Amino acid sequence: MTLPASSSTLLPAGATLRFLTSRRQGPGAYLEAREDEPTLEALRWAAEITALLSGDPVTPVPFIDECRRAGGTFAMTAADSEPSRAASYYAVRAFTLTGRQDEIPGPLPRWFVGEVATPGLPATFDIDEMFYVLRALEQLDALGLLGPEVSRSLVDFLQSCRAGDGGYAGTPGLPPDTEHTYCAVCSLSLLGEPLDAAESRATAAWLRSRFDTPSGLSTLTAQDETPSLAATYWGFRAGEVLDTTVWTDRLGPAVASLGKPGGGFGARDDATLWESYCALRVLTRLAAAHGGGR
């Protein structure tokens, strides 16, 4: 395998890949910190981290097959009886990242389409759930399966979740946060209705205020005083979708400081797969930007 060149902000790739190996329970089976059984979410993070660090490809089977359910869907764990939108999206992503797109069940795109709003009616789930469906359809090159009435109802729902200060909540009336703001701006772009110039400026200003912390990491909400890697990742990615820098020059060192001696990243004592992905995604994009790319 070929590891990326070292930089002032990235841990040695070998250390992070060793951390990843320590979370592996078997082929395709990865255990997230503080969890007691492998999940498709953990597999997804393992595949993402490996792709970012150019490590040996993750093999998703046989674990991913143990999570298959009727109609080409997927459950989060081998023991779960019911499929979910999130798990099915993670399966699509894992197959895509590992070059096994031909193993994605054929009925899955239609199932995802059936999981969104009925034409003419408002969406009945929060922005996170909609995002899983839209990102999965994007990965499957199947966004065109959404009819114009369904797409319009989804756009209307997303717009109803926008707060006056430019952030987005999971459902109308709740306080906005960086997670749902990222999901919203990305979903609107996927639906062909990106924010206009004025909306984009307001949302970017709201995101910048989340990064206005002593450390340079982002908080989740305006009321939250504790920055986190997750909130930082969501805010950073929202800024990228808006093609606007919403973070400060303190961000890279702040994220890098959360690297653990044994590899991986975490805001607490131990590294997690999720936080390691958040950190690596931010650091590799910052490194690319500083190198003249984006």
PDB file of C-alpha atoms in Angstrom:
ATOM      1  CA  MET A   1       0.000   0.000   0.000  1.00  0.00           C
ATOM      2  CA  THR A   2       1.046   3.601  -0.581  1.00  0.00           C
ATOM      3  CA  LEU A   3       0.791   5.955   2.347  1.00  0.00           C
ATOM      4  CA  PRO A   4       0.407   9.705   1.914  1.00  0.00           C
ATOM      5  CA  ALA A   5       3.286  12.027   2.624  1.00  0.00           C
ATOM      6  CA  SER A   6       3.526  13.302   6.158  1.00  0.00           C
ATOM      7  CA  SER A   7       2.448  16.840   7.014  1.00  0.00           C
ATOM      8  CA  SER A   8       2.447  19.062  10.064  1.00  0.00           C
ATOM      9  CA  THR A   9      -1.217  18.245  10.793  1.00  0.00           C
ATOM     10  CA  LEU A  10      -1.620  14.552   9.944  1.00  0.00           C
ATOM     11  CA  LEU A  11      -0.679  11.658  12.171  1.00  0.00           C
ATOM     12  CA  PRO A  12       1.506   9.054  10.469  1.00  0.00           C
ATOM     13  CA  ALA A  13      -0.933   7.126   8.273  1.00  0.00           C
ATOM     14  CA  GLY A  14       0.480   3.821   9.462  1.00  0.00           C
ATOM     15  CA  ALA A  15      -0.530   4.602  13.061  1.00  0.00           C
ATOM     16  CA  THR A  16      -4.094   5.390  12.071  1.00  0.00           C
ATOM     17  CA  LEU A  17      -4.336   2.250   9.961  1.00  0.00           C
ATOM     18  CA  ARG A  18      -3.048   0.204  12.901  1.00  0.00           C
ATOM     19  CA  PHE A  19      -5.786   1.745  15.033  1.00  0.00           C
ATOM     20  CA  LEU A  20      -8.258   0.718  12.354  1.00  0.00           C
ATOM     21  CA  THR A  21      -6.954  -2.852  12.465  1.00  0.00           C
ATOM     22  CA  SER A  22      -7.449  -2.896  16.234  1.00  0.00           C
ATOM     23  CA  ARG A  23     -11.170  -2.249  15.700  1.00  0.00           C
ATOM     24  CA  ARG A  24     -11.538  -5.089  13.197  1.00  0.00           C
ATOM     25  CA  GLN A  25     -13.422  -8.152  14.460  1.00  0.00           C
ATOM     26  CA  GLY A  26     -13.317 -10.072  11.184  1.00  0.00           C
ATOM     27  CA  PRO A  27     -13.853  -9.528   7.433  1.00  0.00           C
ATOM     28  CA  GLY A  28     -16.149  -6.514   7.112  1.00  0.00           C
ATOM     29  CA  ALA A  29     -16.850  -6.456  10.858  1.00  0.00           C
ATOM     30  CA  TYR A  30     -15.630  -3.381  12.732  1.00  0.00           C
ATOM     31  CA  LEU A  31     -16.395  -2.410  16.303  1.00  0.00           C
ATOM     32  CA  GLU A  32     -16.791   1.228  17.202  1.00  0.00           C
ATOM     33  CA  ALA A  33     -15.395   2.364  20.543  1.00  0.00           C
ATOM     34  CA  ARG A  34     -17.841   1.914  23.408  1.00  0.00           C
ATOM     35  CA  GLU A  35     -20.091  -0.377  21.306  1.00  0.00           C
ATOM     36  CA  ASP A  36     -20.472  -4.121  21.739  1.00  0.00           C
ATOM     37  CA  GLU A  37     -21.249  -5.419  18.232  1.00  0.00           C
ATOM     38  CA  PRO A  38     -20.100  -4.622  14.697  1.00  0.00           C
ATOM     39  CA  THR A  39     -22.277  -2.263  12.669  1.00  0.00           C
ATOM     40  CA  LEU A  40     -22.545  -1.146   9.063  1.00  0.00           C
ATOM     41  CA  GLU A  41     -21.816   2.367  10.306  1.00  0.00           C
ATOM     42  CA  ALA A  42     -18.448   1.218  11.680  1.00  0.00           C
ATOM     43  CA  LEU A  43     -17.726  -0.582   8.403  1.00  0.00           C
ATOM     44  CA  ARG A  44     -18.506   2.604   6.530  1.00  0.00           C
ATOM     45  CA  TRP A  45     -16.053   4.627   8.664  1.00  0.00           C
ATOM     46  CA  ALA A  46     -13.375   1.961   8.247  1.00  0.00           C
ATOM     47  CA  ALA A  47     -13.800   2.072   4.471  1.00  0.00           C
ATOM     48  CA  GLU A  48     -13.733   5.877   4.461  1.00  0.00           C
ATOM     49  CA  ILE A  49     -10.582   6.081   6.578  1.00  0.00           C
ATOM     50  CA  THR A  50      -8.838   3.479   4.452  1.00  0.00           C
ATOM     51  CA  ALA A  51      -9.735   5.367   1.275  1.00  0.00           C
ATOM     52  CA  LEU A  52      -8.446   8.643   2.726  1.00  0.00           C
ATOM     53  CA  LEU A  53      -5.131   7.072   3.738  1.00  0.00           C
ATOM     54  CA  SER A  54      -4.706   4.908   0.626  1.00  0.00           C
ATOM     55  CA  GLY A  55      -4.526   1.759   2.712  1.00  0.00           C
ATOM     56  CA  ASP A  56      -5.308  -1.784   1.654  1.00  0.00           C
ATOM     57  CA  PRO A  57      -8.978  -1.930   0.588  1.00  0.00           C
ATOM     58  CA  VAL A  58     -11.491  -2.969   3.234  1.00  0.00           C
ATOM     59  CA  THR A  59     -13.322  -6.216   2.463  1.00  0.00           C
ATOM     60  CA  PRO A  60     -17.010  -5.705   3.370  1.00  0.00           C
ATOM     61  CA  VAL A  61     -18.078  -9.345   3.168  1.00  0.00           C
ATOM     62  CA  PRO A  62     -19.180 -11.535   4.818  1.00  0.00           C
ATOM     63  CA  PHE A  63     -20.417  -9.096   7.466  1.00  0.00           C
ATOM     64  CA  ILE A  64     -22.286  -6.882   5.026  1.00  0.00           C
ATOM     65  CA  ASP A  65     -24.109  -9.933   3.664  1.00  0.00           C
ATOM     66  CA  GLU A  66     -25.196 -10.851   7.189  1.00  0.00           C
ATOM     67  CA  CYS A  67     -26.961  -7.472   7.336  1.00  0.00           C
ATOM     68  CA  ARG A  68     -28.886  -7.957   4.052  1.00  0.00           C
ATOM     69  CA  ARG A  69     -32.654  -7.959   4.342  1.00  0.00           C
ATOM     70  CA  ALA A  70     -35.628  -8.420   2.012  1.00  0.00           C
ATOM     71  CA  GLY A  71     -35.892  -6.182  -1.043  1.00  0.00           C
ATOM     72  CA  GLY A  72     -32.170  -5.492  -1.228  1.00  0.00           C
ATOM     73  CA  THR A  73     -32.159  -3.465   2.000  1.00  0.00           C
ATOM     74  CA  PHE A  74     -29.750  -3.590   4.952  1.00  0.00           C
ATOM     75  CA  ALA A  75     -30.019  -3.584   8.726  1.00  0.00           C
ATOM     76  CA  MET A  76     -27.459  -1.863  10.932  1.00  0.00           C
ATOM     77  CA  THR A  77     -26.274  -5.089  12.608  1.00  0.00           C
ATOM     78  CA  ALA A  78     -26.448  -8.760  11.799  1.00  0.00           C
ATOM     79  CA  ALA A  79     -28.940  -9.192  14.655  1.00  0.00           C
ATOM     80  CA  ASP A  80     -31.331  -6.380  13.665  1.00  0.00           C
ATOM     81  CA  SER A  81     -34.439  -7.733  11.968  1.00  0.00           C
ATOM     82  CA  GLU A  82     -35.556  -4.464  10.349  1.00  0.00           C
ATOM     83  CA  PRO A  83     -33.671  -2.506   7.671  1.00  0.00           C
ATOM     84  CA  SER A  84     -33.058   1.212   7.986  1.00  0.00           C
ATOM     85  CA  ARG A  85     -32.345   4.109   5.657  1.00  0.00           C
ATOM     86  CA  ALA A  86     -29.054   4.841   7.424  1.00  0.00           C
ATOM     87  CA  ALA A  87     -27.815   1.242   7.300  1.00  0.00           C
ATOM     88  CA  SER A  88     -28.795   0.874   3.635  1.00  0.00           C
ATOM     89  CA  TYR A  89     -26.933   4.079   2.789  1.00  0.00           C
ATOM     90  CA  TYR A  90     -23.869   2.896   4.711  1.00  0.00           C
ATOM     91  CA  ALA A  91     -23.951  -0.353   2.732  1.00  0.00           C
ATOM     92  CA  VAL A  92     -24.086   1.562  -0.553  1.00  0.00           C
ATOM     93  CA  ARG A  93     -21.174   3.709   0.561  1.00  0.00           C
ATOM     94  CA  ALA A  94     -19.116   0.717   1.709  1.00  0.00           C
ATOM     95  CA  PHE A  95     -19.668  -1.093  -1.583  1.00  0.00           C
ATOM     96  CA  THR A  96     -18.785   2.048  -3.532  1.00  0.00           C
ATOM     97  CA  LEU A  97     -15.610   2.788  -1.567  1.00  0.00           C
ATOM     98  CA  THR A  98     -14.382  -0.784  -1.982  1.00  0.00           C
ATOM     99  CA  GLY A  99     -15.049  -0.950  -5.731  1.00  0.00           C
ATOM    100  CA  ARG A 100     -17.856  -3.491  -5.421  1.00  0.00           C
ATOM    101  CA  GLN A 101     -20.718  -1.447  -6.838  1.00  0.00           C
ATOM    102  CA  ASP A 102     -21.879  -4.431  -8.880  1.00  0.00           C
ATOM    103  CA  GLU A 103     -22.828  -6.146  -5.597  1.00  0.00           C
ATOM    104  CA  ILE A 104     -25.357  -3.442  -4.654  1.00  0.00           C
ATOM    105  CA  PRO A 105     -28.825  -5.016  -4.857  1.00  0.00           C
ATOM    106  CA  GLY A 106     -30.769  -3.923  -7.925  1.00  0.00           C
ATOM    107  CA  PRO A 107     -34.047  -3.140  -6.072  1.00  0.00           C
ATOM    108  CA  LEU A 108     -32.351  -0.767  -3.617  1.00  0.00           C
ATOM    109  CA  PRO A 109     -32.752   2.512  -5.588  1.00  0.00           C
ATOM    110  CA  ARG A 110     -36.532   2.045  -5.834  1.00  0.00           C
ATOM    111  CA  TRP A 111     -36.701   1.233  -2.136  1.00  0.00           C
ATOM    112  CA  PHE A 112     -34.949   4.489  -1.306  1.00  0.00           C
ATOM    113  CA  VAL A 113     -37.334   6.432  -3.525  1.00  0.00           C
ATOM    114  CA  GLY A 114     -40.253   4.830  -1.701  1.00  0.00           C
ATOM    115  CA  GLU A 115     -38.828   6.079   1.603  1.00  0.00           C
ATOM    116  CA  VAL A 116     -39.302   9.772   0.824  1.00  0.00           C
ATOM    117  CA  ALA A 117     -42.382  11.971   0.805  1.00  0.00           C
ATOM    118  CA  THR A 118     -45.516  11.186  -1.160  1.00  0.00           C
ATOM    119  CA  PRO A 119     -45.989  13.708  -4.013  1.00  0.00           C
ATOM    120  CA  GLY A 120     -47.741  16.840  -2.795  1.00  0.00           C
ATOM    121  CA  LEU A 121     -47.306  15.990   0.881  1.00  0.00           C
ATOM    122  CA  PRO A 122     -44.673  17.222   3.336  1.00  0.00           C
ATOM    123  CA  ALA A 123     -41.811  15.011   4.361  1.00  0.00           C
ATOM    124  CA  THR A 124     -42.500  13.132   7.592  1.00  0.00           C
ATOM    125  CA  PHE A 125     -38.975  12.587   8.884  1.00  0.00           C
ATOM    126  CA  ASP A 126     -36.081  14.829   9.768  1.00  0.00           C
ATOM    127  CA  ILE A 127     -33.318  16.169   7.565  1.00  0.00           C
ATOM    128  CA  ASP A 128     -30.891  13.408   8.587  1.00  0.00           C
ATOM    129  CA  GLU A 129     -33.171  10.693   7.230  1.00  0.00           C
ATOM    130  CA  MET A 130     -33.747  12.602   4.010  1.00  0.00           C
ATOM    131  CA  PHE A 131     -30.024  13.091   3.611  1.00  0.00           C
ATOM    132  CA  TYR A 132     -29.352   9.343   3.835  1.00  0.00           C
ATOM    133  CA  VAL A 133     -31.845   8.735   1.034  1.00  0.00           C
ATOM    134  CA  LEU A 134     -30.551  11.495  -1.235  1.00  0.00           C
ATOM    135  CA  ARG A 135     -26.889  10.615  -0.744  1.00  0.00           C
ATOM    136  CA  ALA A 136     -27.638   6.964  -1.435  1.00  0.00           C
ATOM    137  CA  LEU A 137     -29.508   7.856  -4.631  1.00  0.00           C
ATOM    138  CA  GLU A 138     -26.590  10.073  -5.651  1.00  0.00           C
ATOM    139  CA  GLN A 139     -24.147   7.191  -5.113  1.00  0.00           C
ATOM    140  CA  LEU A 140     -26.456   4.947  -7.140  1.00  0.00           C
ATOM    141  CA  ASP A 141     -26.774   7.566  -9.916  1.00  0.00           C
ATOM    142  CA  ALA A 142     -30.519   7.359  -9.346  1.00  0.00           C
ATOM    143  CA  LEU A 143     -31.592  10.858  -8.240  1.00  0.00           C
ATOM    144  CA  GLY A 144     -33.527  11.035 -11.493  1.00  0.00           C
ATOM    145  CA  LEU A 145     -35.967   8.473 -10.075  1.00  0.00           C
ATOM    146  CA  LEU A 146     -37.416  11.211  -7.846  1.00  0.00           C
ATOM    147  CA  GLY A 147     -40.377  12.802  -9.578  1.00  0.00           C
ATOM    148  CA  PRO A 148     -40.729  16.614  -9.669  1.00  0.00           C
ATOM    149  CA  GLU A 149     -43.589  16.627  -7.121  1.00  0.00           C
ATOM    150  CA  VAL A 150     -41.593  14.574  -4.631  1.00  0.00           C
ATOM    151  CA  SER A 151     -38.513  16.724  -5.148  1.00  0.00           C
ATOM    152  CA  ARG A 152     -40.583  19.872  -4.617  1.00  0.00           C
ATOM    153  CA  SER A 153     -42.056  18.543  -1.370  1.00  0.00           C
ATOM    154  CA  LEU A 154     -38.561  17.710  -0.098  1.00  0.00           C
ATOM    155  CA  VAL A 155     -37.235  21.158  -1.001  1.00  0.00           C
ATOM    156  CA  ASP A 156     -40.202  22.793   0.725  1.00  0.00           C
ATOM    157  CA  PHE A 157     -39.570  20.731   3.853  1.00  0.00           C
ATOM    158  CA  LEU A 158     -35.875  21.635   3.905  1.00  0.00           C
ATOM    159  CA  GLN A 159     -36.654  25.307   3.486  1.00  0.00           C
ATOM    160  CA  SER A 160     -39.154  25.132   6.358  1.00  0.00           C
ATOM    161  CA  CYS A 161     -36.320  23.970   8.627  1.00  0.00           C
ATOM    162  CA  ARG A 162     -34.276  27.128   7.994  1.00  0.00           C
ATOM    163  CA  ALA A 163     -33.979  29.516  10.926  1.00  0.00           C
ATOM    164  CA  GLY A 164     -33.864  33.256  10.554  1.00  0.00           C
ATOM    165  CA  ASP A 165     -30.149  33.355  11.370  1.00  0.00           C
ATOM    166  CA  GLY A 166     -29.267  31.041   8.473  1.00  0.00           C
ATOM    167  CA  GLY A 167     -28.839  27.697  10.224  1.00  0.00           C
ATOM    168  CA  TYR A 168     -31.066  24.649   9.768  1.00  0.00           C
ATOM    169  CA  ALA A 169     -32.796  22.427  12.310  1.00  0.00           C
ATOM    170  CA  GLY A 170     -33.723  18.769  11.963  1.00  0.00           C
ATOM    171  CA  THR A 171     -37.412  19.643  11.861  1.00  0.00           C
ATOM    172  CA  PRO A 172     -39.236  23.011  11.739  1.00  0.00           C
ATOM    173  CA  GLY A 173     -39.213  25.022  14.943  1.00  0.00           C
ATOM    174  CA  LEU A 174     -36.196  23.433  16.599  1.00  0.00           C
ATOM    175  CA  PRO A 175     -32.893  25.300  17.189  1.00  0.00           C
ATOM    176  CA  PRO A 176     -30.491  25.056  14.219  1.00  0.00           C
ATOM    177  CA  ASP A 177     -27.268  23.073  14.471  1.00  0.00           C
ATOM    178  CA  THR A 178     -24.248  22.333  12.305  1.00  0.00           C
ATOM    179  CA  GLU A 179     -25.246  18.720  11.598  1.00  0.00           C
ATOM    180  CA  HIS A 180     -28.607  19.563  10.082  1.00  0.00           C
ATOM    181  CA  THR A 181     -27.210  22.652   8.380  1.00  0.00           C
ATOM    182  CA  TYR A 182     -24.716  20.477   6.509  1.00  0.00           C
ATOM    183  CA  CYS A 183     -27.404  17.925   5.640  1.00  0.00           C
ATOM    184  CA  ALA A 184     -29.730  20.682   4.453  1.00  0.00           C
ATOM    185  CA  VAL A 185     -27.335  22.597   2.195  1.00  0.00           C
ATOM    186  CA  CYS A 186     -26.057  19.343   0.697  1.00  0.00           C
ATOM    187  CA  SER A 187     -29.581  17.973   0.169  1.00  0.00           C
ATOM    188  CA  LEU A 188     -30.789  21.179  -1.469  1.00  0.00           C
ATOM    189  CA  SER A 189     -27.821  21.038  -3.826  1.00  0.00           C
ATOM    190  CA  LEU A 190     -28.588  17.399  -4.692  1.00  0.00           C
ATOM    191  CA  LEU A 191     -32.202  18.361  -5.397  1.00  0.00           C
ATOM    192  CA  GLY A 192     -31.093  21.080  -7.809  1.00  0.00           C
ATOM    193  CA  GLU A 193     -32.140  23.928  -5.479  1.00  0.00           C
ATOM    194  CA  PRO A 194     -28.895  25.248  -3.948  1.00  0.00           C
ATOM    195  CA  LEU A 195     -28.994  28.261  -1.675  1.00  0.00           C
ATOM    196  CA  ASP A 196     -29.112  31.585  -3.467  1.00  0.00           C
ATOM    197  CA  ALA A 197     -26.418  34.206  -2.846  1.00  0.00           C
ATOM    198  CA  ALA A 198     -28.196  35.913   0.056  1.00  0.00           C
ATOM    199  CA  GLU A 199     -29.114  32.629   1.757  1.00  0.00           C
ATOM    200  CA  SER A 200     -25.583  31.336   1.290  1.00  0.00           C
ATOM    201  CA  ARG A 201     -24.074  34.437   2.912  1.00  0.00           C
ATOM    202  CA  ALA A 202     -26.399  34.179   5.912  1.00  0.00           C
ATOM    203  CA  THR A 203     -25.707  30.462   6.392  1.00  0.00           C
ATOM    204  CA  ALA A 204     -21.954  30.980   6.026  1.00  0.00           C
ATOM    205  CA  ALA A 205     -22.083  33.730   8.673  1.00  0.00           C
ATOM    206  CA  TRP A 206     -23.997  31.395  11.010  1.00  0.00           C
ATOM    207  CA  LEU A 207     -21.399  28.675  10.469  1.00  0.00           C
ATOM    208  CA  ARG A 208     -18.511  31.087  11.087  1.00  0.00           C
ATOM    209  CA  SER A 209     -20.019  31.984  14.435  1.00  0.00           C
ATOM    210  CA  ARG A 210     -19.924  28.283  15.388  1.00  0.00           C
ATOM    211  CA  PHE A 211     -16.160  28.227  14.696  1.00  0.00           C
ATOM    212  CA  ASP A 212     -15.611  31.384  16.766  1.00  0.00           C
ATOM    213  CA  THR A 213     -14.217  29.475  19.735  1.00  0.00           C
ATOM    214  CA  PRO A 214     -10.887  29.673  21.585  1.00  0.00           C
ATOM    215  CA  SER A 215      -9.762  26.361  20.073  1.00  0.00           C
ATOM    216  CA  GLY A 216     -11.000  26.935  16.523  1.00  0.00           C
ATOM    217  CA  LEU A 217     -13.196  23.826  16.656  1.00  0.00           C
ATOM    218  CA  SER A 218     -16.920  24.250  16.039  1.00  0.00           C
ATOM    219  CA  THR A 219     -19.823  23.952  18.444  1.00  0.00           C
ATOM    220  CA  LEU A 220     -23.031  22.192  17.462  1.00  0.00           C
ATOM    221  CA  THR A 221     -25.432  25.044  18.242  1.00  0.00           C
ATOM    222  CA  ALA A 222     -25.360  28.697  19.242  1.00  0.00           C
ATOM    223  CA  GLN A 223     -26.161  27.678  22.820  1.00  0.00           C
ATOM    224  CA  ASP A 224     -23.514  24.949  23.016  1.00  0.00           C
ATOM    225  CA  GLU A 225     -20.241  25.931  24.666  1.00  0.00           C
ATOM    226  CA  THR A 226     -18.366  22.670  24.042  1.00  0.00           C
ATOM    227  CA  PRO A 227     -16.780  22.259  20.592  1.00  0.00           C
ATOM    228  CA  SER A 228     -16.550  18.755  19.152  1.00  0.00           C
ATOM    229  CA  LEU A 229     -14.973  16.926  16.248  1.00  0.00           C
ATOM    230  CA  ALA A 230     -18.394  15.940  14.923  1.00  0.00           C
ATOM    231  CA  ALA A 231     -19.710  19.512  14.932  1.00  0.00           C
ATOM    232  CA  THR A 232     -16.437  20.643  13.370  1.00  0.00           C
ATOM    233  CA  TYR A 233     -16.745  18.112  10.556  1.00  0.00           C
ATOM    234  CA  TRP A 234     -20.355  19.056   9.810  1.00  0.00           C
ATOM    235  CA  GLY A 235     -19.595  22.773   9.846  1.00  0.00           C
ATOM    236  CA  PHE A 236     -16.512  22.322   7.690  1.00  0.00           C
ATOM    237  CA  ARG A 237     -18.365  20.205   5.131  1.00  0.00           C
ATOM    238  CA  ALA A 238     -21.236  22.698   4.995  1.00  0.00           C
ATOM    239  CA  GLY A 239     -18.708  25.419   4.224  1.00  0.00           C
ATOM    240  CA  GLU A 240     -17.258  23.290   1.439  1.00  0.00           C
ATOM    241  CA  VAL A 241     -20.696  22.752  -0.093  1.00  0.00           C
ATOM    242  CA  LEU A 242     -21.226  26.517   0.015  1.00  0.00           C
ATOM    243  CA  ASP A 243     -17.722  27.000  -1.458  1.00  0.00           C
ATOM    244  CA  THR A 244     -16.971  29.355   1.430  1.00  0.00           C
ATOM    245  CA  THR A 245     -14.323  29.234   4.164  1.00  0.00           C
ATOM    246  CA  VAL A 246     -16.158  29.323   7.485  1.00  0.00           C
ATOM    247  CA  TRP A 247     -13.299  28.125   9.703  1.00  0.00           C
ATOM    248  CA  THR A 248     -10.207  29.878  11.051  1.00  0.00           C
ATOM    249  CA  ASP A 249      -6.509  29.151  10.708  1.00  0.00           C
ATOM    250  CA  ARG A 250      -6.645  27.571  14.185  1.00  0.00           C
ATOM    251  CA  LEU A 251      -8.656  24.637  12.857  1.00  0.00           C
ATOM    252  CA  GLY A 252      -5.846  22.390  11.592  1.00  0.00           C
ATOM    253  CA  PRO A 253      -3.755  22.484  14.786  1.00  0.00           C
ATOM    254  CA  ALA A 254      -6.894  22.085  16.920  1.00  0.00           C
ATOM    255  CA  VAL A 255      -7.962  18.938  15.085  1.00  0.00           C
ATOM    256  CA  ALA A 256      -4.432  17.538  15.010  1.00  0.00           C
ATOM    257  CA  SER A 257      -4.142  17.992  18.784  1.00  0.00           C
ATOM    258  CA  LEU A 258      -6.850  15.347  19.225  1.00  0.00           C
ATOM    259  CA  GLY A 259      -4.710  12.635  17.654  1.00  0.00           C
ATOM    260  CA  LYS A 260      -3.950   9.710  19.965  1.00  0.00           C
ATOM    261  CA  PRO A 261      -0.497   8.115  20.392  1.00  0.00           C
ATOM    262  CA  GLY A 262      -1.843   4.741  19.262  1.00  0.00           C
ATOM    263  CA  GLY A 263      -3.414   6.190  16.124  1.00  0.00           C
ATOM    264  CA  GLY A 264      -6.866   7.572  15.494  1.00  0.00           C
ATOM    265  CA  PHE A 265      -8.529  10.682  16.870  1.00  0.00           C
ATOM    266  CA  GLY A 266     -10.953  11.425  19.666  1.00  0.00           C
ATOM    267  CA  ALA A 267     -12.128  14.255  21.875  1.00  0.00           C
ATOM    268  CA  ARG A 268     -12.007  11.979  24.936  1.00  0.00           C
ATOM    269  CA  ASP A 269      -9.361   9.561  26.150  1.00  0.00           C
ATOM    270  CA  ASP A 270      -9.923   6.989  23.407  1.00  0.00           C
ATOM    271  CA  ALA A 271     -10.040   7.303  19.642  1.00  0.00           C
ATOM    272  CA  THR A 272     -13.211   6.398  17.759  1.00  0.00           C
ATOM    273  CA  LEU A 273     -13.743   5.425  14.142  1.00  0.00           C
ATOM    274  CA  TRP A 274     -16.278   8.218  13.648  1.00  0.00           C
ATOM    275  CA  GLU A 275     -14.096  10.946  15.125  1.00  0.00           C
ATOM    276  CA  SER A 276     -11.057   9.630  13.263  1.00  0.00           C
ATOM    277  CA  TYR A 277     -12.964   9.962  10.000  1.00  0.00           C
ATOM    278  CA  CYS A 278     -14.104  13.489  10.940  1.00  0.00           C
ATOM    279  CA  ALA A 279     -10.549  14.541  11.762  1.00  0.00           C
ATOM    280  CA  LEU A 280      -8.950  12.939   8.721  1.00  0.00           C
ATOM    281  CA  ARG A 281     -11.520  14.352   6.337  1.00  0.00           C
ATOM    282  CA  VAL A 282     -10.921  17.861   7.649  1.00  0.00           C
ATOM    283  CA  LEU A 283      -7.133  17.540   7.772  1.00  0.00           C
ATOM    284  CA  THR A 284      -6.751  16.011   4.324  1.00  0.00           C
ATOM    285  CA  ARG A 285      -8.978  18.701   2.784  1.00  0.00           C
ATOM    286  CA  LEU A 286      -7.042  21.437   4.552  1.00  0.00           C
ATOM    287  CA  ALA A 287      -3.770  19.911   3.339  1.00  0.00           C
ATOM    288  CA  ALA A 288      -5.118  19.769  -0.228  1.00  0.00           C
ATOM    289  CA  ALA A 289      -6.221  23.401  -0.038  1.00  0.00           C
ATOM    290  CA  HIS A 290      -2.825  24.512   1.266  1.00  0.00           C
ATOM    291  CA  GLY A 291      -1.186  22.592  -1.551  1.00  0.00           C
ATOM    292  CA  GLY A 292      -3.160  24.492  -4.168  1.00  0.00           C
ATOM    293  CA  GLY A 293      -5.990  21.980  -4.580  1.00  0.00           C
ATOM    294  CA  ARG A 294      -9.437  21.811  -3.110  1.00  0.00           C
TER     295      ARG A 294
END
